[in-house]
PDB file of C-alpha atoms in Angstrom:
ATOM      1  CA  MET R1479      14.675  18.066 -44.970  1.00  0.00           C
ATOM      2  CA  GLN R1480      14.171  22.285 -45.372  1.00  0.00           C
ATOM      3  CA  PHE R1481      11.940  23.584 -43.046  1.00  0.00           C
ATOM      4  CA  THR R1482      10.096  27.008 -44.640  1.00  0.00           C
ATOM      5  CA  SER R1483       8.153  27.861 -41.398  1.00  0.00           C
ATOM      6  CA  GLU R1484       7.520  27.506 -37.815  1.00  0.00           C
ATOM      7  CA  GLN R1485       5.532  28.982 -35.311  1.00  0.00           C
ATOM      8  CA  ARG R1486       5.145  28.708 -31.040  1.00  0.00           C
ATOM      9  CA  LEU R1487       1.471  27.721 -30.871  1.00  0.00           C
ATOM     10  CA  ASP R1488      -0.385  29.170 -27.560  1.00  0.00           C
ATOM     11  CA  ASP R1489      -0.184  25.326 -26.264  1.00  0.00           C
ATOM     12  CA  GLY R1490       3.480  25.335 -26.458  1.00  0.00           C
ATOM     13  CA  VAL R1491       3.987  23.257 -29.083  1.00  0.00           C
ATOM     14  CA  LEU R1492       6.692  24.405 -32.500  1.00  0.00           C
ATOM     15  CA  GLU R1493       4.608  23.751 -35.409  1.00  0.00           C
ATOM     16  CA  ARG R1494       7.299  23.712 -38.476  1.00  0.00           C
ATOM     17  CA  GLU R1495       6.016  23.072 -42.038  1.00  0.00           C
ATOM     18  CA  PHE R1496       8.808  21.043 -44.117  1.00  0.00           C
ATOM     19  CA  THR R1497       9.494  19.835 -47.154  1.00  0.00           C
ATOM     20  CA  LEU R1498      11.532  16.819 -48.346  1.00  0.00           C
ATOM     21  CA  GLY R1499      12.058  17.020 -51.975  1.00  0.00           C
ATOM     22  CA  GLU R1500       8.953  16.821 -53.424  1.00  0.00           C
ATOM     23  CA  ILE R1501       6.856  15.767 -50.366  1.00  0.00           C
ATOM     24  CA  PRO R1502       5.642  18.579 -48.118  1.00  0.00           C
ATOM     25  CA  GLY R1503       5.083  18.190 -44.473  1.00  0.00           C
ATOM     26  CA  THR R1504       4.369  19.469 -40.964  1.00  0.00           C
ATOM     27  CA  LEU R1505       5.860  18.716 -37.858  1.00  0.00           C
ATOM     28  CA  TRP R1506       5.083  19.509 -34.472  1.00  0.00           C
ATOM     29  CA  THR R1507       7.008  19.129 -31.250  1.00  0.00           C
ATOM     30  CA  PRO R1508       6.453  19.802 -27.663  1.00  0.00           C
ATOM     31  CA  GLU R1509       8.743  21.466 -25.099  1.00  0.00           C
ATOM     32  CA  SER R1510      11.215  18.774 -24.500  1.00  0.00           C
ATOM     33  CA  ALA R1511      15.068  18.786 -22.931  1.00  0.00           C
ATOM     34  CA  ALA R1512      14.977  14.920 -23.987  1.00  0.00           C
ATOM     35  CA  PRO R1513      14.163  13.204 -26.873  1.00  0.00           C
ATOM     36  CA  VAL R1514      11.136  12.227 -27.334  1.00  0.00           C
ATOM     37  CA  PRO R1515       8.867   9.546 -29.146  1.00  0.00           C
ATOM     38  CA  LEU R1516       7.662  10.020 -32.999  1.00  0.00           C
ATOM     39  CA  VAL R1517       3.793   9.463 -33.972  1.00  0.00           C
ATOM     40  CA  LEU R1518       3.490   9.448 -38.062  1.00  0.00           C
ATOM     41  CA  MET R1519       0.029  10.526 -38.241  1.00  0.00           C
ATOM     42  CA  SER R1520      -2.030  10.148 -41.631  1.00  0.00           C
ATOM     43  CA  HIS R1521      -5.147  11.409 -42.841  1.00  0.00           C
ATOM     44  CA  ASN R1522      -7.857  10.150 -45.271  1.00  0.00           C
ATOM     45  CA  ASN R1523      -6.302  10.164 -48.438  1.00  0.00           C
ATOM     46  CA  GLY R1524      -6.992  12.915 -50.778  1.00  0.00           C
ATOM     47  CA  LEU R1525      -7.316  15.275 -47.698  1.00  0.00           C
ATOM     48  CA  PRO R1526      -4.876  18.252 -47.038  1.00  0.00           C
ATOM     49  CA  LYS R1527      -2.294  17.633 -44.074  1.00  0.00           C
ATOM     50  CA  ALA R1528      -3.974  21.011 -43.001  1.00  0.00           C
ATOM     51  CA  ASP R1529      -7.076  19.331 -42.027  1.00  0.00           C
ATOM     52  CA  PRO R1530      -8.844  20.613 -39.023  1.00  0.00           C
ATOM     53  CA  ARG R1531      -8.963  17.343 -37.442  1.00  0.00           C
ATOM     54  CA  LEU R1532      -5.530  16.061 -38.144  1.00  0.00           C
ATOM     55  CA  VAL R1533      -4.355  19.295 -36.467  1.00  0.00           C
ATOM     56  CA  ALA R1534      -6.285  19.280 -33.383  1.00  0.00           C
ATOM     57  CA  ARG R1535      -4.864  15.677 -33.060  1.00  0.00           C
ATOM     58  CA  ALA R1536      -1.430  16.515 -34.001  1.00  0.00           C
ATOM     59  CA  ARG R1537      -1.536  19.845 -31.669  1.00  0.00           C
ATOM     60  CA  TYR R1538      -3.085  17.293 -28.154  1.00  0.00           C
ATOM     61  CA  THR R1539      -0.933  14.091 -29.361  1.00  0.00           C
ATOM     62  CA  ALA R1540       2.268  16.595 -29.403  1.00  0.00           C
ATOM     63  CA  ALA R1541       1.649  18.248 -25.800  1.00  0.00           C
ATOM     64  CA  ARG R1542       1.389  14.906 -24.349  1.00  0.00           C
ATOM     65  CA  GLY R1543       4.881  14.550 -25.251  1.00  0.00           C
ATOM     66  CA  TYR R1544       5.144  13.135 -28.701  1.00  0.00           C
ATOM     67  CA  ALA R1545       6.855  14.574 -32.162  1.00  0.00           C
ATOM     68  CA  VAL R1546       4.309  13.948 -34.330  1.00  0.00           C
ATOM     69  CA  ALA R1547       4.643  14.306 -38.456  1.00  0.00           C
ATOM     70  CA  THR R1548       2.434  14.658 -41.207  1.00  0.00           C
ATOM     71  CA  ILE R1549       2.851  14.523 -44.784  1.00  0.00           C
ATOM     72  CA  ASP R1550       0.885  15.064 -48.025  1.00  0.00           C
ATOM     73  CA  ALA R1551       1.748  11.706 -50.035  1.00  0.00           C
ATOM     74  CA  ALA R1552       1.313  11.800 -53.701  1.00  0.00           C
ATOM     75  CA  GLY R1553      -1.909  12.252 -55.238  1.00  0.00           C
ATOM     76  CA  CYS R1554      -3.329  13.569 -51.743  1.00  0.00           C
ATOM     77  CA  GLY R1555      -3.654  17.233 -50.313  1.00  0.00           C
ATOM     78  CA  ASP R1556      -2.385  19.894 -52.113  1.00  0.00           C
ATOM     79  CA  ARG R1557       0.007  17.961 -54.242  1.00  0.00           C
ATOM     80  CA  PRO R1558      -0.765  17.396 -58.077  1.00  0.00           C
ATOM     81  CA  ARG R1559      -2.960  14.363 -58.897  1.00  0.00           C
ATOM     82  CA  SER R1560      -2.615  12.916 -62.477  1.00  0.00           C
ATOM     83  CA  ALA R1561      -5.482  12.550 -65.445  1.00  0.00           C
ATOM     84  CA  ALA R1562      -5.799   9.147 -64.188  1.00  0.00           C
ATOM     85  CA  ASP R1563      -6.468  10.224 -60.694  1.00  0.00           C
ATOM     86  CA  GLU R1564      -8.841  12.943 -61.696  1.00  0.00           C
ATOM     87  CA  GLN R1565     -10.795  10.230 -63.831  1.00  0.00           C
ATOM     88  CA  VAL R1566     -10.778   7.652 -61.022  1.00  0.00           C
ATOM     89  CA  ARG R1567     -12.143  10.354 -58.545  1.00  0.00           C
ATOM     90  CA  ALA R1568     -14.842  11.591 -61.333  1.00  0.00           C
ATOM     91  CA  ASP R1569     -15.958   7.751 -61.956  1.00  0.00           C
ATOM     92  CA  LEU R1570     -16.406   7.563 -58.328  1.00  0.00           C
ATOM     93  CA  ARG R1571     -18.367  10.518 -58.032  1.00  0.00           C
ATOM     94  CA  ARG R1572     -20.893   9.509 -60.893  1.00  0.00           C
ATOM     95  CA  ALA R1573     -20.939   6.238 -58.664  1.00  0.00           C
ATOM     96  CA  VAL R1574     -22.364   7.318 -55.399  1.00  0.00           C
ATOM     97  CA  GLN R1575     -24.304   9.952 -56.905  1.00  0.00           C
ATOM     98  CA  ALA R1576     -26.196   7.183 -59.400  1.00  0.00           C
ATOM     99  CA  GLY R1577     -26.509   4.691 -56.012  1.00  0.00           C
ATOM    100  CA  GLU R1578     -23.746   2.296 -57.984  1.00  0.00           C
ATOM    101  CA  PRO R1579     -21.325  -0.122 -56.052  1.00  0.00           C
ATOM    102  CA  VAL R1580     -18.264   1.340 -55.621  1.00  0.00           C
ATOM    103  CA  ASP R1581     -16.155  -1.105 -54.463  1.00  0.00           C
ATOM    104  CA  GLU R1582     -14.299  -1.714 -57.205  1.00  0.00           C
ATOM    105  CA  ILE R1583     -13.368   1.591 -57.958  1.00  0.00           C
ATOM    106  CA  PHE R1584     -11.972   2.331 -54.317  1.00  0.00           C
ATOM    107  CA  GLU R1585      -9.843  -0.997 -55.212  1.00  0.00           C
ATOM    108  CA  SER R1586      -8.388   0.588 -58.532  1.00  0.00           C
ATOM    109  CA  PHE R1587      -7.797   3.581 -56.842  1.00  0.00           C
ATOM    110  CA  ILE R1588      -7.065   3.245 -53.337  1.00  0.00           C
ATOM    111  CA  GLY R1589      -4.447   0.323 -53.843  1.00  0.00           C
ATOM    112  CA  PRO R1590      -2.127   2.440 -56.035  1.00  0.00           C
ATOM    113  CA  LEU R1591      -1.990   5.455 -53.684  1.00  0.00           C
ATOM    114  CA  VAL R1592      -0.711   2.908 -50.975  1.00  0.00           C
ATOM    115  CA  GLU R1593       1.670   1.951 -52.868  1.00  0.00           C
ATOM    116  CA  ASN R1594       3.231   4.975 -53.935  1.00  0.00           C
ATOM    117  CA  ALA R1595       2.608   6.734 -50.416  1.00  0.00           C
ATOM    118  CA  VAL R1596       4.322   4.031 -48.287  1.00  0.00           C
ATOM    119  CA  PRO R1597       7.924   4.902 -49.717  1.00  0.00           C
ATOM    120  CA  GLU R1598       7.403   8.556 -49.232  1.00  0.00           C
ATOM    121  CA  TRP R1599       6.358   8.009 -45.471  1.00  0.00           C
ATOM    122  CA  ARG R1600       9.495   5.576 -44.748  1.00  0.00           C
ATOM    123  CA  THR R1601      11.917   8.740 -46.516  1.00  0.00           C
ATOM    124  CA  THR R1602      10.226  10.900 -44.261  1.00  0.00           C
ATOM    125  CA  LEU R1603      10.718   8.871 -41.382  1.00  0.00           C
ATOM    126  CA  ASP R1604      14.450   8.440 -42.107  1.00  0.00           C
ATOM    127  CA  ALA R1605      14.867  11.974 -42.177  1.00  0.00           C
ATOM    128  CA  LEU R1606      12.777  12.793 -39.037  1.00  0.00           C
ATOM    129  CA  LEU R1607      14.713  10.282 -36.828  1.00  0.00           C
ATOM    130  CA  ARG R1608      17.932  12.025 -37.788  1.00  0.00           C
ATOM    131  CA  LEU R1609      16.348  15.518 -36.265  1.00  0.00           C
ATOM    132  CA  PRO R1610      17.587  16.437 -32.753  1.00  0.00           C
ATOM    133  CA  GLY R1611      15.116  15.995 -30.223  1.00  0.00           C
ATOM    134  CA  ILE R1612      13.214  12.892 -31.844  1.00  0.00           C
ATOM    135  CA  GLY R1613      14.057   9.373 -30.872  1.00  0.00           C
ATOM    136  CA  GLY R1614      11.916   6.090 -31.127  1.00  0.00           C
ATOM    137  CA  PRO R1615      10.264   3.899 -30.550  1.00  0.00           C
ATOM    138  CA  VAL R1616       7.512   5.223 -33.362  1.00  0.00           C
ATOM    139  CA  GLY R1617       4.051   5.243 -33.478  1.00  0.00           C
ATOM    140  CA  TYR R1618       1.306   5.455 -36.444  1.00  0.00           C
ATOM    141  CA  SER R1619      -1.751   6.954 -35.669  1.00  0.00           C
ATOM    142  CA  GLY R1620      -4.232   7.665 -38.454  1.00  0.00           C
ATOM    143  CA  GLY R1621      -7.406   7.597 -40.596  1.00  0.00           C
ATOM    144  CA  TRP R1622      -5.744   6.029 -43.685  1.00  0.00           C
ATOM    145  CA  THR R1623      -5.936   2.413 -42.380  1.00  0.00           C
ATOM    146  CA  ALA R1624      -4.756   0.949 -45.412  1.00  0.00           C
ATOM    147  CA  LEU R1625      -1.529   2.711 -45.512  1.00  0.00           C
ATOM    148  CA  GLY R1626      -1.151   2.250 -42.132  1.00  0.00           C
ATOM    149  CA  ILE R1627      -1.480  -1.517 -42.366  1.00  0.00           C
ATOM    150  CA  ARG R1628       1.250  -1.443 -45.086  1.00  0.00           C
ATOM    151  CA  LEU R1629       3.509   0.617 -42.967  1.00  0.00           C
ATOM    152  CA  ALA R1630       3.173  -1.633 -40.133  1.00  0.00           C
ATOM    153  CA  VAL R1631       4.024  -4.371 -42.262  1.00  0.00           C
ATOM    154  CA  ALA R1632       6.725  -2.699 -44.138  1.00  0.00           C
ATOM    155  CA  GLU R1633       8.158  -0.651 -41.470  1.00  0.00           C
ATOM    156  CA  PRO R1634      10.004  -2.898 -38.591  1.00  0.00           C
ATOM    157  CA  ARG R1635      10.605   0.768 -36.245  1.00  0.00           C
ATOM    158  CA  ILE R1636       7.030   0.956 -35.874  1.00  0.00           C
ATOM    159  CA  ALA R1637       6.028  -0.028 -32.843  1.00  0.00           C
ATOM    160  CA  ALA R1638       2.425   0.460 -32.186  1.00  0.00           C
ATOM    161  CA  ALA R1639      -0.517   1.679 -34.198  1.00  0.00           C
ATOM    162  CA  GLY R1640      -3.859   3.419 -34.167  1.00  0.00           C
ATOM    163  CA  PHE R1641      -6.280   2.902 -36.664  1.00  0.00           C
ATOM    164  CA  PHE R1642      -9.907   4.460 -37.727  1.00  0.00           C
ATOM    165  CA  ALA R1643     -12.157   1.693 -39.752  1.00  0.00           C
ATOM    166  CA  GLY R1644     -13.676   4.823 -41.523  1.00  0.00           C
ATOM    167  CA  GLY R1645     -12.078   3.966 -44.949  1.00  0.00           C
ATOM    168  CA  PHE R1646     -11.952   1.933 -47.514  1.00  0.00           C
ATOM    169  CA  VAL R1647      -9.478  -0.968 -46.951  1.00  0.00           C
ATOM    170  CA  PRO R1648      -8.255  -2.712 -50.408  1.00  0.00           C
ATOM    171  CA  ARG R1649      -7.937  -6.645 -50.658  1.00  0.00           C
ATOM    172  CA  ALA R1650      -4.084  -6.624 -50.686  1.00  0.00           C
ATOM    173  CA  GLN R1651      -3.957  -4.690 -47.216  1.00  0.00           C
ATOM    174  CA  ARG R1652      -7.025  -6.978 -45.843  1.00  0.00           C
ATOM    175  CA  GLU R1653      -4.938  -9.418 -46.394  1.00  0.00           C
ATOM    176  CA  GLU R1654      -1.989  -7.944 -44.826  1.00  0.00           C
ATOM    177  CA  ALA R1655      -3.401  -7.532 -41.721  1.00  0.00           C
ATOM    178  CA  ARG R1656      -2.489 -10.886 -40.930  1.00  0.00           C
ATOM    179  CA  GLN R1657       0.973  -9.854 -40.711  1.00  0.00           C
ATOM    180  CA  VAL R1658       0.261  -6.774 -38.481  1.00  0.00           C
ATOM    181  CA  THR R1659       1.693  -8.099 -35.086  1.00  0.00           C
ATOM    182  CA  VAL R1660       2.433  -4.734 -33.066  1.00  0.00           C
ATOM    183  CA  PRO R1661       0.124  -3.486 -30.493  1.00  0.00           C
ATOM    184  CA  LEU R1662      -3.369  -1.836 -32.043  1.00  0.00           C
ATOM    185  CA  LEU R1663      -5.810   0.181 -31.265  1.00  0.00           C
ATOM    186  CA  PHE R1664      -8.596  -0.073 -33.599  1.00  0.00           C
ATOM    187  CA  LEU R1665     -11.475   2.915 -33.609  1.00  0.00           C
ATOM    188  CA  LEU R1666     -15.222   2.350 -35.395  1.00  0.00           C
ATOM    189  CA  GLN R1667     -18.181   4.602 -35.803  1.00  0.00           C
ATOM    190  CA  TRP R1668     -20.991   1.961 -35.122  1.00  0.00           C
ATOM    191  CA  ASP R1669     -23.196   3.754 -38.154  1.00  0.00           C
ATOM    192  CA  ASP R1670     -20.846   5.104 -40.361  1.00  0.00           C
ATOM    193  CA  GLU R1671     -22.876   5.300 -43.518  1.00  0.00           C
ATOM    194  CA  GLY R1672     -20.127   4.713 -45.913  1.00  0.00           C
ATOM    195  CA  ASN R1673     -17.792   1.945 -44.512  1.00  0.00           C
ATOM    196  CA  PRO R1674     -20.277  -1.550 -43.736  1.00  0.00           C
ATOM    197  CA  ARG R1675     -19.510  -2.106 -39.928  1.00  0.00           C
ATOM    198  CA  GLN R1676     -19.374  -6.142 -40.500  1.00  0.00           C
ATOM    199  CA  ARG R1677     -16.451  -5.514 -42.985  1.00  0.00           C
ATOM    200  CA  ALA R1678     -14.835  -3.811 -40.523  1.00  0.00           C
ATOM    201  CA  LEU R1679     -15.187  -6.317 -37.510  1.00  0.00           C
ATOM    202  CA  ASP R1680     -13.835  -8.565 -40.203  1.00  0.00           C
ATOM    203  CA  LEU R1681     -10.754  -6.442 -40.293  1.00  0.00           C
ATOM    204  CA  PHE R1682     -10.554  -6.586 -36.536  1.00  0.00           C
ATOM    205  CA  ASP R1683     -10.580 -10.002 -36.742  1.00  0.00           C
ATOM    206  CA  ALA R1684      -8.003 -10.231 -39.028  1.00  0.00           C
ATOM    207  CA  PHE R1685      -5.124  -8.557 -37.703  1.00  0.00           C
ATOM    208  CA  GLY R1686      -2.517 -11.064 -36.214  1.00  0.00           C
ATOM    209  CA  SER R1687      -1.392  -8.464 -33.153  1.00  0.00           C
ATOM    210  CA  ARG R1688      -1.618 -10.125 -29.731  1.00  0.00           C
ATOM    211  CA  GLU R1689      -2.478  -7.251 -28.165  1.00  0.00           C
ATOM    212  CA  LYS R1690      -5.683  -5.587 -30.102  1.00  0.00           C
ATOM    213  CA  THR R1691      -8.356  -2.935 -28.962  1.00  0.00           C
ATOM    214  CA  LEU R1692     -11.731  -2.424 -30.854  1.00  0.00           C
ATOM    215  CA  HIS R1693     -13.328   0.854 -29.176  1.00  0.00           C
ATOM    216  CA  ALA R1694     -16.847   1.508 -30.908  1.00  0.00           C
ATOM    217  CA  ASN R1695     -19.072   4.337 -30.693  1.00  0.00           C
ATOM    218  CA  PRO R1696     -22.109   5.299 -32.113  1.00  0.00           C
ATOM    219  CA  GLY R1697     -22.414   7.763 -34.408  1.00  0.00           C
ATOM    220  CA  GLY R1698     -21.523   8.779 -38.150  1.00  0.00           C
ATOM    221  CA  HIS R1699     -18.093   8.890 -39.966  1.00  0.00           C
ATOM    222  CA  THR R1700     -17.140  12.439 -38.326  1.00  0.00           C
ATOM    223  CA  GLY R1701     -18.711  11.794 -34.950  1.00  0.00           C
ATOM    224  CA  THR R1702     -15.701  10.052 -33.268  1.00  0.00           C
ATOM    225  CA  PRO R1703     -15.764  11.377 -29.500  1.00  0.00           C
ATOM    226  CA  TRP R1704     -13.050  13.690 -28.335  1.00  0.00           C
ATOM    227  CA  PHE R1705     -12.270  11.530 -25.247  1.00  0.00           C
ATOM    228  CA  GLU R1706     -11.228   8.709 -27.964  1.00  0.00           C
ATOM    229  CA  LEU R1707      -8.162  10.951 -28.358  1.00  0.00           C
ATOM    230  CA  GLU R1708      -7.174  10.939 -24.933  1.00  0.00           C
ATOM    231  CA  ASP R1709      -7.322   7.377 -24.937  1.00  0.00           C
ATOM    232  CA  GLY R1710      -5.361   7.262 -27.681  1.00  0.00           C
ATOM    233  CA  CYS R1711      -2.485   9.086 -26.268  1.00  0.00           C
ATOM    234  CA  ARG R1712      -2.731   6.671 -22.905  1.00  0.00           C
ATOM    235  CA  PHE R1713      -2.392   3.432 -25.698  1.00  0.00           C
ATOM    236  CA  LEU R1714       0.846   5.464 -27.270  1.00  0.00           C
ATOM    237  CA  ASP R1715       2.357   5.979 -23.461  1.00  0.00           C
ATOM    238  CA  ARG R1716       2.052   2.415 -22.939  1.00  0.00           C
ATOM    239  CA  HIS R1717       4.243   1.440 -25.990  1.00  0.00           C
ATOM    240  CA  LEU R1718       5.802   4.382 -26.741  1.00  0.00           C
ATOM    241  CA  LYS R1719       7.112   5.344 -23.591  1.00  0.00           C
TER     242      LYS R1719
END
């Protein structure tokens, strides 16, 4: 892992850009003399790691006493996309504009993205846990629920997870949801125009966690109330500190 830049922000959080092979990422750490828990914070597939909403969540969480890291996985953010990826994105835009069903297009697109992203996130986790000042346990918090489900099943170091019900989850991950057993906080925007409410409720029901909590708020996809970020940190405090 090579750090390429760093800056101390006005909230006392240290923000560092890094590369790990071909993987670009950002790490936010608080002012702390003791090792702090680590939170892996993903974004919806396709968005860059510099997405303002993700950065705001990461800085807030780091200021609460966590190391927070995100990466641009293969085909996401500013990383190169294959010709096949670009074709699927074009097909998706065309279908949306025409009002046609998009589930099968999402299925063929998101599934491979998840499979390709998981090894890179695990490699990043290995490198982060070798850094001074970062200790376990590890949490996951992100808008990319399909990735989070796969990581929570494949990665035993993840001790708790926060998911957002605002993205497409392929059939494979909907089945894997039954294998998720870590404590779980699930956020749902009740009027999310692009994500059927019943599908999100069915997914919540499928999770195998004995401790799982659903927070539902009125509003569209980007209308999650700010207080949910505070509640999310309290959830992390219960399970990671």
